[in-house]
mmCIF file of C-alpha atoms in Angstrom:
data_model
loop_
_atom_site.group_PDB
_atom_site.id
_atom_site.type_symbol
_atom_site.label_atom_id
_atom_site.label_comp_id
_atom_site.label_asym_id
_atom_site.label_seq_id
_atom_site.Cartn_x
_atom_site.Cartn_y
_atom_site.Cartn_z
ATOM 1 C CA MET A 1 94.415 55.280 119.796
ATOM 2 C CA LEU A 2 95.163 58.493 121.669
ATOM 3 C CA THR A 3 98.616 57.141 122.602
ATOM 4 C CA PHE A 4 99.300 56.504 118.925
ATOM 5 C CA PHE A 5 98.366 60.095 118.089
ATOM 6 C CA GLN A 6 100.564 61.369 120.928
ATOM 7 C CA GLN A 7 103.537 59.403 119.572
ATOM 8 C CA ILE A 8 103.044 60.975 116.149
ATOM 9 C CA LEU A 9 102.808 64.439 117.714
ATOM 10 C CA GLU A 10 105.983 63.860 119.749
ATOM 11 C CA THR A 11 107.842 62.662 116.651
ATOM 12 C CA GLN A 12 106.729 65.696 114.632
ATOM 13 C CA ARG A 13 107.624 68.004 117.494
ATOM 14 C CA ALA A 14 111.121 66.479 117.813
ATOM 15 C CA GLN A 15 111.686 66.809 114.058
ATOM 16 C CA ALA A 16 110.543 70.438 114.101
ATOM 17 C CA GLU A 17 112.829 71.244 117.042
ATOM 18 C CA ALA A 18 115.795 69.586 115.352
ATOM 19 C CA GLN A 19 115.141 71.521 112.149
ATOM 20 C CA GLN A 20 114.811 74.759 114.108
ATOM 21 C CA ARG A 21 118.134 74.121 115.881
ATOM 22 C CA GLN A 22 119.818 73.511 112.540
ATOM 23 C CA THR A 23 118.322 76.704 111.090
ATOM 24 C CA ASP A 24 119.417 78.698 114.141
ATOM 25 C CA ALA A 25 122.941 77.316 113.849
ATOM 26 C CA ILE A 26 123.169 78.306 110.175
ATOM 27 C CA ARG A 27 121.770 81.769 110.898
ATOM 28 C CA GLN A 28 124.203 82.222 113.797
ATOM 29 C CA GLY A 29 127.124 81.159 111.601
ATOM 30 C CA MET A 30 126.196 83.705 108.946
ATOM 31 C CA GLU A 31 125.796 86.418 111.557
ATOM 32 C CA ASP A 32 129.177 85.570 113.127
ATOM 33 C CA ALA A 33 130.884 85.758 109.729
ATOM 34 C CA HIS A 34 129.268 89.119 109.055
ATOM 35 C CA GLN A 35 130.308 90.484 112.444
ATOM 36 C CA LEU A 36 133.898 89.356 111.847
ATOM 37 C CA ALA A 37 133.920 91.255 108.563
ATOM 38 C CA LEU A 38 132.566 94.362 110.289
ATOM 39 C CA ALA A 39 135.127 94.050 113.082
ATOM 40 C CA ALA A 40 137.969 93.758 110.578
ATOM 41 C CA VAL A 41 136.958 97.078 109.032
ATOM 42 C CA GLU A 42 136.293 98.806 112.344
ATOM 43 C CA GLN A 43 139.725 97.833 113.723
ATOM 44 C CA ARG A 44 141.255 100.491 111.509
ATOM 45 C CA ALA A 45 140.788 103.149 114.176
ATOM 46 C CA PRO A 46 142.847 106.307 113.702
ATOM 47 C CA HIS A 47 145.757 107.080 116.016
ATOM 48 C CA PRO A 48 145.398 110.057 118.374
ATOM 49 C CA GLY A 49 146.065 113.299 116.566
ATOM 50 C CA MET A 50 145.500 111.781 113.108
ATOM 51 C CA ARG A 51 142.565 112.505 110.821
ATOM 52 C CA PRO A 52 140.039 109.614 110.560
ATOM 53 C CA ARG A 53 140.706 107.311 107.630
ATOM 54 C CA TYR A 54 137.764 107.049 105.277
ATOM 55 C CA GLY A 55 137.059 103.734 103.608
ATOM 56 C CA ASP A 56 136.878 103.185 99.890
ATOM 57 C CA ILE A 57 134.584 101.145 97.645
ATOM 58 C CA GLN A 58 136.746 98.069 98.136
ATOM 59 C CA ASP A 59 136.184 98.235 101.907
ATOM 60 C CA PHE A 60 132.465 98.551 101.291
ATOM 61 C CA LYS A 61 132.411 95.548 98.944
ATOM 62 C CA LYS A 62 134.171 93.376 101.542
ATOM 63 C CA LEU A 63 131.015 93.518 103.668
ATOM 64 C CA GLY A 64 129.026 91.737 100.945
ATOM 65 C CA PRO A 65 126.278 94.251 100.125
ATOM 66 C CA ARG A 66 123.220 92.762 98.444
ATOM 67 C CA ASP A 67 122.071 93.572 94.931
ATOM 68 C CA PHE A 68 118.738 95.148 94.030
ATOM 69 C CA SER A 69 116.948 94.556 90.730
ATOM 70 C CA GLY A 70 113.613 96.268 91.425
ATOM 71 C CA THR A 71 111.488 93.117 91.266
ATOM 72 C CA GLU A 72 111.800 92.088 94.927
ATOM 73 C CA GLY A 73 109.041 94.313 96.291
ATOM 74 C CA VAL A 74 108.771 97.373 98.493
ATOM 75 C CA VAL A 75 109.657 95.580 101.759
ATOM 76 C CA TYR A 76 112.860 94.155 100.305
ATOM 77 C CA ALA A 77 113.728 97.593 98.892
ATOM 78 C CA ASP A 78 113.299 99.150 102.335
ATOM 79 C CA ASP A 79 115.435 96.475 104.021
ATOM 80 C CA TRP A 80 118.046 96.705 101.267
ATOM 81 C CA LEU A 81 118.454 100.472 101.642
ATOM 82 C CA GLU A 82 118.842 100.154 105.434
ATOM 83 C CA ASP A 83 121.488 97.420 105.029
ATOM 84 C CA ILE A 84 123.390 99.487 102.445
ATOM 85 C CA GLU A 85 123.518 102.502 104.777
ATOM 86 C CA ARG A 86 124.640 100.362 107.713
ATOM 87 C CA GLN A 87 127.445 98.815 105.652
ATOM 88 C CA MET A 88 128.508 102.255 104.415
ATOM 89 C CA ARG A 89 128.832 103.438 108.014
ATOM 90 C CA ALA A 90 130.743 100.308 109.033
ATOM 91 C CA SER A 91 133.215 100.696 106.165
ATOM 92 C CA ARG A 92 133.511 104.479 106.803
ATOM 93 C CA LEU A 93 132.781 105.065 103.144
ATOM 94 C CA ALA A 94 133.437 108.650 102.100
ATOM 95 C CA ASP A 95 130.343 110.675 101.215
ATOM 96 C CA ASP A 96 131.517 111.410 97.687
ATOM 97 C CA LEU A 97 131.807 107.649 96.961
ATOM 98 C CA LYS A 98 128.415 106.492 98.277
ATOM 99 C CA VAL A 99 126.371 107.020 95.114
ATOM 100 C CA GLU A 100 129.048 105.360 92.963
ATOM 101 C CA ALA A 101 129.250 102.426 95.376
ATOM 102 C CA VAL A 102 125.505 101.832 95.489
ATOM 103 C CA GLY A 103 125.338 102.013 91.713
ATOM 104 C CA LEU A 104 127.441 98.844 91.584
ATOM 105 C CA GLN A 105 124.701 96.961 93.470
ATOM 106 C CA LEU A 106 121.897 97.886 91.061
ATOM 107 C CA LEU A 107 120.769 95.400 88.416
ATOM 108 C CA ASP A 108 118.475 95.249 85.388
ATOM 109 C CA ILE A 109 115.767 97.934 85.274
ATOM 110 C CA VAL A 110 117.111 99.717 88.355
ATOM 111 C CA ARG A 111 120.528 100.078 86.760
ATOM 112 C CA THR A 112 118.880 101.566 83.668
ATOM 113 C CA TRP A 113 116.876 103.964 85.853
ATOM 114 C CA PHE A 114 120.075 104.957 87.701
ATOM 115 C CA ARG A 115 122.020 105.648 84.518
ATOM 116 C CA ASN A 116 119.220 107.812 83.113
ATOM 117 C CA LYS A 117 119.158 110.114 86.152
ATOM 118 C CA PRO A 118 121.513 113.084 85.512
ATOM 119 C CA ALA A 119 121.297 114.048 89.193
ATOM 120 C CA LEU A 120 122.886 110.701 90.080
ATOM 121 C CA THR A 121 125.520 110.445 87.372
ATOM 122 C CA GLY A 122 126.737 114.040 87.127
ATOM 123 C CA GLU A 123 128.995 116.141 89.302
ATOM 124 C CA GLY A 124 127.879 117.128 92.776
ATOM 125 C CA ARG A 125 125.663 114.087 93.283
ATOM 126 C CA THR A 126 124.860 113.350 96.926
ATOM 127 C CA TRP A 127 123.639 110.387 98.899
ATOM 128 C CA ALA A 128 120.636 112.392 100.133
ATOM 129 C CA GLU A 129 119.546 112.966 96.533
ATOM 130 C CA PHE A 130 119.865 109.273 95.743
ATOM 131 C CA LYS A 131 117.694 108.287 98.711
ATOM 132 C CA LEU A 132 115.059 110.837 97.803
ATOM 133 C CA LEU A 133 114.838 109.710 94.162
ATOM 134 C CA PHE A 134 115.026 106.032 95.143
ATOM 135 C CA LYS A 135 112.098 106.297 97.557
ATOM 136 C CA GLU A 136 110.031 108.276 95.053
ATOM 137 C CA LYS A 137 110.571 105.469 92.540
ATOM 138 C CA PHE A 138 110.180 102.388 94.738
ATOM 139 C CA PHE A 139 107.991 103.596 97.642
ATOM 140 C CA SER A 140 104.777 104.839 96.098
ATOM 141 C CA SER A 141 101.773 105.967 98.161
ATOM 142 C CA THR A 142 99.879 102.927 96.898
ATOM 143 C CA ASP A 143 102.570 100.608 98.239
ATOM 144 C CA LYS A 144 102.494 102.271 101.658
ATOM 145 C CA ILE A 145 98.698 102.112 101.878
ATOM 146 C CA ASP A 146 98.755 98.438 100.914
ATOM 147 C CA LEU A 147 101.303 97.632 103.659
ATOM 148 C CA ILE A 148 99.237 99.511 106.245
ATOM 149 C CA ARG A 149 96.167 97.541 105.169
ATOM 150 C CA GLN A 150 98.114 94.287 105.465
ATOM 151 C CA PHE A 151 99.035 95.208 109.037
ATOM 152 C CA GLN A 152 95.442 96.065 109.910
ATOM 153 C CA ASP A 153 94.249 92.677 108.587
ATOM 154 C CA LEU A 154 97.127 90.606 110.022
ATOM 155 C CA GLN A 155 96.064 87.454 111.900
ATOM 156 C CA GLN A 156 98.094 84.465 113.059
ATOM 157 C CA ASP A 157 95.908 81.911 111.236
ATOM 158 C CA SER A 158 98.250 79.232 109.823
ATOM 159 C CA LEU A 159 101.459 80.822 111.163
ATOM 160 C CA SER A 160 103.408 79.757 114.236
ATOM 161 C CA VAL A 161 103.734 82.317 117.027
ATOM 162 C CA GLU A 162 107.300 83.097 115.965
ATOM 163 C CA GLU A 163 106.287 83.545 112.324
ATOM 164 C CA TYR A 164 103.345 85.734 113.322
ATOM 165 C CA ALA A 165 105.594 87.897 115.530
ATOM 166 C CA ALA A 166 108.089 88.331 112.683
ATOM 167 C CA GLU A 167 105.338 89.390 110.280
ATOM 168 C CA PHE A 168 103.881 91.701 112.939
ATOM 169 C CA GLY A 169 107.235 93.420 113.381
ATOM 170 C CA ARG A 170 107.842 93.668 109.636
ATOM 171 C CA LEU A 171 104.505 95.318 108.868
ATOM 172 C CA SER A 172 104.121 97.433 112.001
ATOM 173 C CA ARG A 173 106.979 99.728 111.010
ATOM 174 C CA TYR A 174 104.854 100.942 108.097
ATOM 175 C CA ALA A 175 101.981 101.736 110.473
ATOM 176 C CA GLU A 176 104.025 103.059 113.374
ATOM 177 C CA TYR A 177 101.487 105.793 114.093
ATOM 178 C CA MET A 178 98.923 103.074 114.891
ATOM 179 C CA VAL A 179 101.031 101.222 117.495
ATOM 180 C CA ARG A 180 103.260 103.967 118.896
ATOM 181 C CA ASP A 181 101.722 103.432 122.352
ATOM 182 C CA PRO A 182 103.256 100.217 123.869
ATOM 183 C CA LYS A 183 99.923 99.094 125.329
ATOM 184 C CA ILE A 184 98.136 99.535 122.012
ATOM 185 C CA ARG A 185 100.918 97.616 120.270
ATOM 186 C CA ALA A 186 100.616 94.750 122.769
ATOM 187 C CA SER A 187 96.817 94.721 122.463
ATOM 188 C CA ARG A 188 96.991 94.591 118.662
ATOM 189 C CA PHE A 189 99.435 91.655 118.840
ATOM 190 C CA ARG A 190 97.151 89.789 121.262
ATOM 191 C CA GLU A 191 94.104 90.318 119.019
ATOM 192 C CA GLY A 192 95.815 88.640 116.083
ATOM 193 C CA LEU A 193 96.664 85.418 117.948
ATOM 194 C CA THR A 194 94.563 82.304 117.360
ATOM 195 C CA TRP A 195 91.777 81.662 119.854
ATOM 196 C CA ASP A 196 93.287 78.476 121.316
ATOM 197 C CA ILE A 197 96.429 80.421 122.290
ATOM 198 C CA LYS A 198 94.810 83.738 123.186
ATOM 199 C CA ILE A 199 92.500 82.241 125.826
ATOM 200 C CA HIS A 200 95.496 81.109 127.919
ATOM 201 C CA ILE A 201 97.163 84.524 128.126
ATOM 202 C CA PRO A 202 96.229 86.373 131.333
ATOM 203 C CA SER A 203 94.250 89.531 130.748
ATOM 204 C CA PHE A 204 96.546 91.528 133.045
ATOM 205 C CA TYR A 205 99.497 91.051 130.671
ATOM 206 C CA GLU A 206 99.872 94.451 129.023
ATOM 207 C CA THR A 207 103.300 94.426 127.344
ATOM 208 C CA TYR A 208 104.272 92.941 124.002
ATOM 209 C CA THR A 209 107.135 90.999 125.620
ATOM 210 C CA GLN A 210 104.833 89.344 128.175
ATOM 211 C CA ILE A 211 102.216 88.364 125.630
ATOM 212 C CA TYR A 212 104.749 87.069 123.101
ATOM 213 C CA ALA A 213 106.592 84.992 125.726
ATOM 214 C CA GLU A 214 103.352 83.505 127.081
ATOM 215 C CA ALA A 215 102.092 82.702 123.573
ATOM 216 C CA ARG A 216 105.338 80.841 122.799
ATOM 217 C CA LYS A 217 105.033 78.997 126.123
ATOM 218 C CA VAL A 218 101.424 77.921 125.463
ATOM 219 C CA GLU A 219 102.284 76.793 121.945
ATOM 220 C CA ARG A 220 105.213 74.746 123.259
ATOM 221 C CA GLU A 221 103.556 73.233 126.365
ATOM 222 C CA TRP A 222 100.373 72.162 124.605
ATOM 223 C CA GLY A 223 102.060 71.096 121.393
ATOM 224 C CA LEU A 224 99.861 73.449 119.384
ATOM 225 C CA LYS A 225 100.623 73.425 115.675
ATOM 226 C CA PRO A 226 99.892 76.041 113.032
ATOM 227 C CA LYS A 227 96.633 75.327 111.196
ATOM 228 C CA ARG A 228 98.471 74.067 108.120
ATOM 229 C CA GLU A 229 100.222 71.385 110.231
ATOM 230 C CA ARG A 230 97.043 70.434 112.109
ATOM 231 C CA ASP A 231 95.238 69.925 108.803
ATOM 232 C CA LEU A 232 98.087 67.727 107.559
ATOM 233 C CA PHE A 233 98.095 65.674 110.759
ATOM 234 C CA SER A 234 94.316 65.344 110.631
ATOM 235 C CA GLY A 235 94.561 63.861 107.165
ATOM 236 C CA ALA A 236 97.257 61.424 108.242
ATOM 237 C CA SER A 237 95.231 60.395 111.297
ATOM 238 C CA SER A 238 92.141 59.715 109.191
ATOM 239 C CA SER A 239 94.147 57.531 106.811
ATOM 240 C CA ALA A 240 95.702 55.634 109.677
ATOM 241 C CA GLY A 241 92.304 55.096 111.292
ATOM 242 C CA ALA A 242 90.804 53.849 108.039
ATOM 243 C CA ALA A 243 93.642 51.378 107.589
ATOM 244 C CA LYS A 244 93.237 49.916 111.077
ATOM 245 C CA ARG A 245 89.446 49.834 111.240
ATOM 246 C CA PRO A 246 88.914 46.395 109.595
ATOM 247 C CA GLN A 247 91.250 44.699 112.115
ATOM 248 C CA LEU A 248 89.587 46.363 115.084
ATOM 249 C CA GLN A 249 86.181 45.079 113.985
ATOM 250 C CA HIS A 250 87.404 41.449 114.302
ATOM 251 C CA HIS A 251 89.413 41.795 117.511
ATOM 252 C CA SER A 252 87.294 43.390 120.184
ATOM 253 C CA PHE A 253 89.948 42.968 122.870
ATOM 254 C CA GLN A 254 92.532 44.853 120.811
ATOM 255 C CA HIS A 255 89.933 47.552 120.185
ATOM 256 C CA HIS A 256 89.305 47.936 123.895
ATOM 257 C CA GLN A 257 92.939 47.810 125.033
ATOM 258 C CA PRO A 258 94.133 51.156 123.576
ATOM 259 C CA GLN A 259 91.169 52.887 125.226
ATOM 260 C CA VAL A 260 92.253 51.736 128.682
ATOM 261 C CA GLN A 261 95.852 52.789 128.033
ATOM 262 C CA ALA A 262 94.800 56.204 126.722
ATOM 263 C CA ARG A 263 92.585 57.020 129.699
ATOM 264 C CA ALA A 264 95.357 57.899 132.159
ATOM 265 C CA PRO A 265 97.065 60.491 129.925
ATOM 266 C CA VAL A 266 93.710 62.174 129.244
ATOM 267 C CA GLN A 267 92.977 62.397 132.961
ATOM 268 C CA GLN A 268 96.418 63.881 133.595
ATOM 269 C CA GLN A 269 95.829 66.471 130.898
ATOM 270 C CA VAL A 270 92.428 67.339 132.349
ATOM 271 C CA GLN A 271 93.962 67.875 135.803
ATOM 272 C CA HIS A 272 96.647 70.114 134.318
ATOM 273 C CA THR A 273 94.023 71.994 132.328
ATOM 274 C CA GLN A 274 91.810 72.515 135.363
ATOM 275 C CA GLN A 275 94.774 74.060 137.173
ATOM 276 C CA ARG A 276 95.364 76.464 134.271
ATOM 277 C CA GLN A 277 91.650 77.257 134.004
ATOM 278 C CA ALA A 278 91.524 78.051 137.719
ATOM 279 C CA GLN A 279 94.248 80.613 137.083
ATOM 280 C CA HIS A 280 92.919 82.124 133.875
ATOM 281 C CA GLY A 281 89.178 81.277 133.862
ATOM 282 C CA ALA A 282 88.971 80.766 130.081
ATOM 283 C CA PRO A 283 86.378 78.503 128.388
ATOM 284 C CA CYS A 284 87.068 75.593 126.027
ATOM 285 C CA GLY A 285 87.553 76.791 122.459
ATOM 286 C CA TYR A 286 85.374 73.904 121.144
ATOM 287 C CA CYS A 287 82.364 73.505 123.437
ATOM 288 C CA LYS A 288 82.720 76.909 125.203
ATOM 289 C CA LYS A 289 82.484 75.319 128.698
ATOM 290 C CA LEU A 290 84.818 75.992 131.627
ATOM 291 C CA GLY A 291 87.125 73.437 133.233
ATOM 292 C CA HIS A 292 89.130 72.325 130.176
ATOM 293 C CA ILE A 293 90.418 73.478 126.798
ATOM 294 C CA TRP A 294 89.975 72.110 123.290
ATOM 295 C CA GLU A 295 92.979 69.697 123.357
ATOM 296 C CA VAL A 296 91.251 67.488 125.976
ATOM 297 C CA CYS A 297 87.633 68.371 125.224
ATOM 298 C CA ARG A 298 85.724 65.083 125.567
ATOM 299 C CA LYS A 299 83.047 66.268 123.153
ATOM 300 C CA ARG A 300 85.683 67.047 120.507
ATOM 301 C CA LEU A 301 87.462 63.691 121.058
ATOM 302 C CA GLY A 302 84.213 61.714 120.933
ATOM 303 C CA LEU A 303 84.613 60.445 124.520
ATOM 304 C CA CYS A 304 81.917 59.835 127.092
ATOM 305 C CA LEU A 305 81.207 63.119 128.873
ATOM 306 C CA TYR A 306 80.781 61.251 132.201
ATOM 307 C CA CYS A 307 83.641 58.704 132.402
ATOM 308 C CA GLY A 308 85.976 59.879 129.625
ATOM 309 C CA GLU A 309 86.022 56.553 127.728
ATOM 310 C CA ALA A 310 85.004 55.787 124.154
ATOM 311 C CA GLY A 311 82.930 53.025 122.645
ATOM 312 C CA HIS A 312 79.622 53.548 124.454
#
């Protein structure tokens, strides 16, 4: 039975890795295309002795700036403004064209707000004024407090380590004063990890990079899944067990055979776990005893605590 579960886990892991590789390839392709567009603009370097050539709105549009409609939320608005400024620098957009250029990327209620602001549509408008008015409109104190609270409450829970790290980085920039010290930042990241991952990270790791790398390693080596995937697998396992139970009641030899085959892998896992526990000294997350972790906990698996077999 354990071998059957391991086969399902290996299949799910292979599918997840294949999907991740495909996603990475798509992301890399988009990034390469964007870098080529930036390089094409940046190649227009001025000759020695000549004044730098400023870009125009057409150069800016070639970099594919995103639109903003005002309904995407404060985080998107923050990211959008940073991307717009980066693309303006890459295209060498002249200062007196920046407000006009960004106005072309505004949609719906934001476009109406923009048109009704004399300071943004009249003569002498500046990019600094636009940023000030934009942040007053779309970055309220309530929004900032809510993002800080989200960071304070952030836990890994049903997220993978990579997803948790991404969310940690996204929210921490709004509470930079809380994690300005690298050790405090690393400690806060460690605290938010799930217990079954956190117990394997050595206590002497004090940097974010060390803790993140070790968390990814533990998740990969032990085949740990986010809670949402474990719950799904648990449901599938229960259904599979229910379907097979009537046959096992009539064929005692078939019922006994999988137990014998599953014993060796469990023993191998226990030996590996004991080696890790000797290094880190962490208790099992299920029964709280030393010498193993929850993946091979005999009490959790319903195995005999003495010999490691089931059925007696």
